[in-house]
Coordinates of C-alpha atoms in Angstrom, one line a residue:
M151 CA 59.4 92.4 104.1
D152 CA 56.1 90.9 103.2
R153 CA 54.3 91.0 99.9
R154 CA 52.3 94.2 100.7
A155 CA 55.4 96.0 101.8
F156 CA 57.2 94.9 98.7
L157 CA 54.5 96.1 96.3
R158 CA 54.4 99.4 98.2
T159 CA 58.1 99.7 98.0
M160 CA 58.3 99.0 94.3
R161 CA 55.6 101.5 93.4
I162 CA 57.6 104.1 95.2
L163 CA 60.9 103.1 93.5
E164 CA 59.3 102.9 90.0
A165 CA 58.0 106.5 90.4
R166 CA 61.4 107.7 91.7
Y167 CA 63.4 105.9 88.9
P168 CA 61.4 105.9 85.7
P169 CA 62.7 103.1 83.4
K170 CA 65.7 104.0 81.2
D171 CA 66.0 101.3 78.6
W172 CA 69.7 101.0 77.9
T173 CA 69.0 98.7 74.9
T174 CA 67.3 101.4 72.8
G175 CA 68.7 101.2 69.2
M176 CA 70.6 98.0 69.9
T177 CA 70.1 94.7 68.1
P178 CA 69.5 91.5 70.1
F179 CA 73.0 90.4 69.3
E180 CA 74.4 93.7 70.6
V181 CA 72.4 93.2 73.8
L182 CA 73.9 89.8 74.2
V183 CA 77.5 91.0 73.6
S184 CA 76.9 94.0 75.9
T185 CA 75.7 91.7 78.7
I186 CA 78.7 89.5 78.4
L187 CA 80.9 92.6 78.6
S188 CA 79.1 93.7 81.7
Q189 CA 80.1 90.7 83.7
S190 CA 82.3 91.7 86.7
T191 CA 82.6 95.3 85.7
T192 CA 80.7 98.6 86.0
A193 CA 78.1 99.9 83.6
A194 CA 80.4 102.7 82.5
N195 CA 83.2 100.3 81.7
E196 CA 80.9 98.0 79.8
R197 CA 79.6 100.8 77.7
R198 CA 83.1 102.0 76.9
G199 CA 84.1 98.4 76.0
L200 CA 81.1 98.1 73.6
E201 CA 81.8 101.4 71.9
D202 CA 85.4 100.6 71.5
L203 CA 84.5 97.2 70.0
R204 CA 82.1 98.9 67.6
H205 CA 84.9 101.4 66.6
Q206 CA 87.5 98.7 66.2
V207 CA 85.6 96.0 64.3
G208 CA 82.8 97.9 62.7
A209 CA 79.2 96.6 62.9
I210 CA 78.8 94.2 65.9
T211 CA 77.4 91.2 64.1
P212 CA 77.9 87.4 64.5
D213 CA 79.7 87.2 61.2
R214 CA 82.1 90.0 62.0
L215 CA 83.0 88.8 65.5
A216 CA 83.2 85.1 64.6
D217 CA 85.8 86.0 62.0
A218 CA 87.8 88.3 64.3
S219 CA 90.7 86.9 66.4
D220 CA 90.6 86.7 70.2
E221 CA 93.4 89.2 70.3
E222 CA 91.6 91.7 68.1
I223 CA 88.5 91.5 70.3
A224 CA 90.5 91.6 73.5
R225 CA 92.3 94.8 72.4
A226 CA 89.0 96.4 71.6
I227 CA 87.2 95.6 74.9
W228 CA 90.0 96.0 77.4
H229 CA 88.2 98.9 79.2
A230 CA 85.5 96.4 80.2
G231 CA 87.9 94.3 82.2
L232 CA 88.8 90.6 81.9
A233 CA 89.3 91.1 78.2
R234 CA 91.3 87.9 77.7
Q235 CA 88.6 85.9 79.3
K236 CA 85.7 87.7 77.6
A237 CA 87.1 87.9 74.1
P238 CA 87.1 84.1 73.3
R239 CA 83.6 83.8 74.8
I240 CA 82.3 86.6 72.6
R241 CA 84.0 85.1 69.5
A242 CA 82.7 81.6 70.3
T243 CA 79.2 82.9 71.0
A244 CA 79.2 84.8 67.7
A245 CA 80.3 81.7 65.9
A246 CA 77.5 79.6 67.6
I247 CA 74.9 82.2 66.7
R248 CA 76.1 82.3 63.1
D249 CA 76.4 78.6 62.6
K250 CA 73.4 77.2 64.6
W251 CA 71.0 80.1 64.5
D252 CA 71.7 81.6 61.0
G253 CA 73.2 84.7 62.7
Q254 CA 69.8 85.5 64.4
V255 CA 69.5 85.8 68.1
E256 CA 65.9 86.6 67.3
R257 CA 65.4 82.9 66.5
I258 CA 66.3 82.0 70.1
L259 CA 64.0 84.8 71.4
S260 CA 61.1 83.4 69.4
L261 CA 61.2 80.1 71.5
P262 CA 59.2 79.6 74.6
T263 CA 60.9 81.3 77.5
K264 CA 62.2 78.2 79.2
R265 CA 63.6 76.8 76.0
G266 CA 65.1 80.1 75.0
R267 CA 66.8 80.4 78.3
E268 CA 68.3 76.9 77.9
E269 CA 69.6 77.7 74.4
L270 CA 71.1 81.0 75.5
M271 CA 72.8 79.3 78.5
A272 CA 74.3 76.7 76.0
L273 CA 76.3 79.6 74.5
P274 CA 79.9 80.1 75.7
G275 CA 80.1 82.5 78.6
V276 CA 76.3 82.8 79.1
G277 CA 75.0 82.1 82.6
Y278 CA 71.7 82.7 84.3
K279 CA 71.9 86.4 84.6
T280 CA 73.1 87.0 81.0
A281 CA 70.4 84.8 79.6
D282 CA 67.7 86.5 81.7
V283 CA 68.9 90.0 80.7
V284 CA 68.7 89.1 77.0
L285 CA 65.3 87.5 77.4
A286 CA 63.9 90.5 79.3
M287 CA 65.7 93.4 77.5
A288 CA 65.9 92.1 73.9
G289 CA 63.0 89.6 73.9
G290 CA 60.4 91.3 76.1
R291 CA 60.0 88.2 78.2
P292 CA 58.8 88.5 81.8
T293 CA 62.0 87.3 83.5
F294 CA 63.5 89.2 86.4
P295 CA 67.3 89.2 86.0
V296 CA 69.4 89.4 89.2
D297 CA 72.6 91.4 89.2
T298 CA 74.8 92.3 92.2
H299 CA 72.6 95.4 93.1
I300 CA 69.4 93.3 93.1
A301 CA 71.0 90.4 95.0
R302 CA 72.2 92.8 97.7
I303 CA 68.9 94.7 98.0
A304 CA 66.8 91.4 98.0
G305 CA 69.0 90.3 100.9
R306 CA 68.5 93.5 102.8
W307 CA 64.7 93.2 102.3
E308 CA 64.8 89.6 103.3
L309 CA 62.9 88.4 100.3
T310 CA 64.5 85.0 100.6
R311 CA 66.8 83.3 103.1
R312 CA 68.8 81.8 100.3
K313 CA 71.5 83.7 98.4
D314 CA 71.7 81.7 95.2
Y315 CA 70.6 83.3 91.9
E316 CA 67.6 81.1 91.2
S317 CA 66.1 81.5 94.7
I318 CA 66.3 85.3 94.4
R319 CA 64.9 85.3 90.9
R320 CA 62.0 83.1 91.8
A321 CA 61.2 85.2 94.9
L322 CA 61.1 88.4 92.9
E323 CA 59.1 86.8 90.1
D324 CA 56.6 85.4 92.6
W325 CA 55.8 88.9 93.9
T326 CA 56.2 91.0 90.8
P327 CA 53.4 91.1 88.1
P328 CA 54.8 89.9 84.8
G329 CA 54.2 93.3 83.1
K330 CA 56.2 95.1 85.8
R331 CA 59.3 92.8 85.9
K332 CA 61.4 94.8 83.4
A333 CA 60.6 98.2 85.0
W334 CA 61.1 97.0 88.5
H335 CA 64.4 95.2 87.6
L336 CA 65.7 98.6 86.3
A337 CA 64.3 100.5 89.3
I338 CA 66.1 98.3 91.8
I339 CA 69.4 98.6 89.9
A340 CA 69.0 102.4 89.8
H341 CA 68.2 102.4 93.6
G342 CA 71.3 100.3 94.3
R343 CA 73.5 102.6 92.3
A344 CA 72.1 105.8 93.8
L345 CA 71.3 105.1 97.4
C346 CA 71.4 101.4 98.5
K347 CA 75.1 101.0 97.9
A348 CA 77.1 98.0 99.1
R349 CA 79.2 100.3 101.3
N350 CA 77.8 103.3 103.2
P351 CA 74.2 103.1 102.0
R352 CA 72.5 106.4 102.1
C353 CA 69.6 105.3 104.3
E354 CA 68.8 108.8 105.5
D355 CA 67.8 109.7 101.9
C356 CA 66.0 106.4 101.1
P357 CA 62.3 106.8 100.3
V358 CA 61.5 103.1 101.2
R359 CA 63.6 102.7 104.4
A360 CA 60.4 102.3 106.6
D361 CA 59.8 98.9 105.0
C362 CA 63.5 97.8 104.8
D363 CA 64.3 95.0 107.2
W364 CA 68.0 95.8 107.0
Y365 CA 67.4 99.4 107.9
R366 CA 65.2 98.5 110.8
R367 CA 67.8 96.1 112.2
S368 CA 70.7 98.6 111.7
R369 CA 68.7 101.4 113.4
L370 CA 68.0 99.2 116.4
R371 CA 71.6 98.3 116.7
K372 CA 72.6 101.9 116.8
Q373 CA 70.0 102.8 119.6
P374 CA 71.5 102.8 123.1
P375 CA 70.0 100.5 125.6
T376 CA 67.2 102.1 127.6
A377 CA 68.7 103.5 130.7
R378 CA 67.3 102.2 134.0
K379 CA 65.5 105.0 135.8
H380 CA 67.1 106.1 139.1
G381 CA 65.5 104.6 142.1
S382 CA 63.5 102.0 140.1
S383 CA 63.4 98.5 141.3
T384 CA 62.3 95.1 140.0
K385 CA 61.3 94.0 143.4
G386 CA 57.7 94.0 144.6

């Protein structure tokens, strides 16, 4: 897929999947916790884990979670999966935000994007994707977070030959206007969930299949070889 095809594709997907901002009504710290919970699980399980955490511990704040035990947090978030791994990360992150940043994730988000990314990634359990999600969704920064859906679709579109997070992010940011990165990030995720699934993608219903490199290759593989006409000859 070249740049022109990418822009054409994204305009179609943006129209098909209007942005639904899942962070509406959430504090930046809640966005951070939610993103940690989303690691290696589904969006539905992450949401249930966040709601259970809110129900069990009350307001999701750095002070409250830093003072909670790992066991208390793990019991609350078990629907999100990997609770015993995520609970100490969440508690340690809450303590770091409380102690270093006066309980304000907003202070990190006020830094220049590169510095803010570095500070977020210095928190326990925060990697590239989590940092970029918080920057984009809570900080309004023009980053392009890459989740499993986006990585899969970027590969099918052949946006980059490399499969590491940073190569995919840079490829998407190079071709996406800064003001569109949040909306297009959400649109690709929605497309991955609805049609461009990991298994049994619904290519017949896809509105952008004409520009999809993976679709063109898979369609060619399914076509039978052209049968030689009876009586034809390659001899002169």
